mmCIF file of C-alpha atoms in Angstrom:
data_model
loop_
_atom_site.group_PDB
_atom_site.id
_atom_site.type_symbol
_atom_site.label_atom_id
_atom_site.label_comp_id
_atom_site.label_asym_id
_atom_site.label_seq_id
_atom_site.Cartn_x
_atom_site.Cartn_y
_atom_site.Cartn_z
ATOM 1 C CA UNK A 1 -151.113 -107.234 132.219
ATOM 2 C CA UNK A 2 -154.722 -107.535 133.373
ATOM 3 C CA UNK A 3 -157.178 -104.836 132.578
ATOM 4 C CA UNK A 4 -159.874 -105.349 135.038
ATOM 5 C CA UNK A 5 -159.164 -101.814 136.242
ATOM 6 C CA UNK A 6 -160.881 -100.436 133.006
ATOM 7 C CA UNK A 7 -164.003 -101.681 134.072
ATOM 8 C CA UNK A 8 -164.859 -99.768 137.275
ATOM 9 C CA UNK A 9 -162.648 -96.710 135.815
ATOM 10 C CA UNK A 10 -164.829 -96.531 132.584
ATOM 11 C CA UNK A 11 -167.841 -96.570 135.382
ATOM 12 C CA UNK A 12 -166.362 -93.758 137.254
ATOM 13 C CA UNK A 13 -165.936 -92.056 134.438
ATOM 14 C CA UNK A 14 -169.611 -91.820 133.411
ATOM 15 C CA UNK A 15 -170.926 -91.810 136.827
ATOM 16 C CA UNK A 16 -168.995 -88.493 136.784
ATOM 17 C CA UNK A 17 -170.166 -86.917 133.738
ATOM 18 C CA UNK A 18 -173.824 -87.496 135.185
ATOM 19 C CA UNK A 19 -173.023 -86.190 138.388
ATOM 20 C CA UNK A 20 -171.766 -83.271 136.637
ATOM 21 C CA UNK A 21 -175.160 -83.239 134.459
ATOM 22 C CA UNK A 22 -177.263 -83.877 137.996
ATOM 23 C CA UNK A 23 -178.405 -81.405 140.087
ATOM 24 C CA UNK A 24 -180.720 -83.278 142.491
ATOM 25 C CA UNK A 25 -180.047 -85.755 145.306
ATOM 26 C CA UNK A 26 -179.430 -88.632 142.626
ATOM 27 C CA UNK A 27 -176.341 -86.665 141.526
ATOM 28 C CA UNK A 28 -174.856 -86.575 145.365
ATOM 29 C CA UNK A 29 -175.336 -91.082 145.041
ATOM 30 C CA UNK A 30 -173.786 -90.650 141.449
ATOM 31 C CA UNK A 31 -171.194 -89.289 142.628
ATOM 32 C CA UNK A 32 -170.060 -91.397 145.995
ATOM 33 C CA UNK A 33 -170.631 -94.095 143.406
ATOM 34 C CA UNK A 34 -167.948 -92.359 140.847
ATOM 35 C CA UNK A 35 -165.598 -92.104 144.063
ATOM 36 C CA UNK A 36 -166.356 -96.007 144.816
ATOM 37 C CA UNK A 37 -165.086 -96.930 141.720
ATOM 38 C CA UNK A 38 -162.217 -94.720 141.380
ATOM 39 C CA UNK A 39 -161.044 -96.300 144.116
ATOM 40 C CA UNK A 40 -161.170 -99.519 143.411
ATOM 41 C CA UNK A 41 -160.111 -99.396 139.807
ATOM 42 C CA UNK A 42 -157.010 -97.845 141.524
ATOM 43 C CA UNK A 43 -156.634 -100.914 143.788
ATOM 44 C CA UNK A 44 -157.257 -103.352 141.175
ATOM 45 C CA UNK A 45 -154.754 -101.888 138.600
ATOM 46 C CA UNK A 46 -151.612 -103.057 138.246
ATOM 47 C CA UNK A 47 -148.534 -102.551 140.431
ATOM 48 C CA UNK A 48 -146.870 -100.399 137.081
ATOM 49 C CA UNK A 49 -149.606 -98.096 136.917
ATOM 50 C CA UNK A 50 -149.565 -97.625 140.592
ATOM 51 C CA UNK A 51 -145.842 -96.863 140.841
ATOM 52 C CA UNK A 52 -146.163 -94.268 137.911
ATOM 53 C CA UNK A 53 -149.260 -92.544 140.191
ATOM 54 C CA UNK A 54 -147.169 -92.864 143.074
ATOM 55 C CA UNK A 55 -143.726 -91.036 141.323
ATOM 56 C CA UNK A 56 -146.568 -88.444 139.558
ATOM 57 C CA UNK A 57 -147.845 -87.608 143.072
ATOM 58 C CA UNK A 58 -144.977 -87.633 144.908
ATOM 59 C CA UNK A 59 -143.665 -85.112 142.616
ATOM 60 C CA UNK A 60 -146.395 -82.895 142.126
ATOM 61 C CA UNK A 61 -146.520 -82.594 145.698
ATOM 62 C CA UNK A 62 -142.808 -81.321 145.827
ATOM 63 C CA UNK A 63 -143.441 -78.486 142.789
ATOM 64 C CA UNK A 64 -146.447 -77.544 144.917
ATOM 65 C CA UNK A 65 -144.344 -77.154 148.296
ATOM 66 C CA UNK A 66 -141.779 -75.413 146.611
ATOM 67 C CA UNK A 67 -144.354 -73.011 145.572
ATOM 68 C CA UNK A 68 -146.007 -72.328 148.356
ATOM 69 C CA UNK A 69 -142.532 -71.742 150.243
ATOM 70 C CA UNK A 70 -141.756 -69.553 147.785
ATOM 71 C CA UNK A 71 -145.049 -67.469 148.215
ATOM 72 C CA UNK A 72 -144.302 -67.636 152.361
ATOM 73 C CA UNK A 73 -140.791 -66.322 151.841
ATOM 74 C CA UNK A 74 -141.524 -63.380 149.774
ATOM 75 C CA UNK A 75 -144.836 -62.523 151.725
ATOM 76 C CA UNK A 76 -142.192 -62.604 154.884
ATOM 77 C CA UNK A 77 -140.209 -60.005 153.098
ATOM 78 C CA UNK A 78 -142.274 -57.570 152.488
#
């Protein structure tokens, strides 16, 4: 398994924790920089890692909709 995706992600990583440091315009580029290479160290990381993103996305989304359902039904109610 190639690990070329650590690179950029180790980037995003710190670009974030100085964005999060940064209060100036510098911070703002910092940070569309972080987003850059979040990005791509998602499109450059294997097709396992993906999947497992994909399945952890998929079903957070579903516990969230379920949720908010919930919260629509009983607001209905009352």
């Amino acid at each position: 398994m190639a690990l070329f995706f650590l690179i950029p992600l180790s980037i995003c990583v710190i670009t974030s924790y100085i964005y999060n440091r940064c209060n100036d315009e510098v911070g703002y580029l910092v940070g569309l920089f972080a987003i850059i290479s979040l990005v791509l160290s998602l499109i450059l990381a294997p097709w396992e890692i993906q999947v497992l993103l994909l399945v952890l996305v998929l079903v957070t989304t579903k516990k969230l909709l379920q949720r908010n359902e919930y919260k629509l039904r009983k607001g209905s109610r009352e």
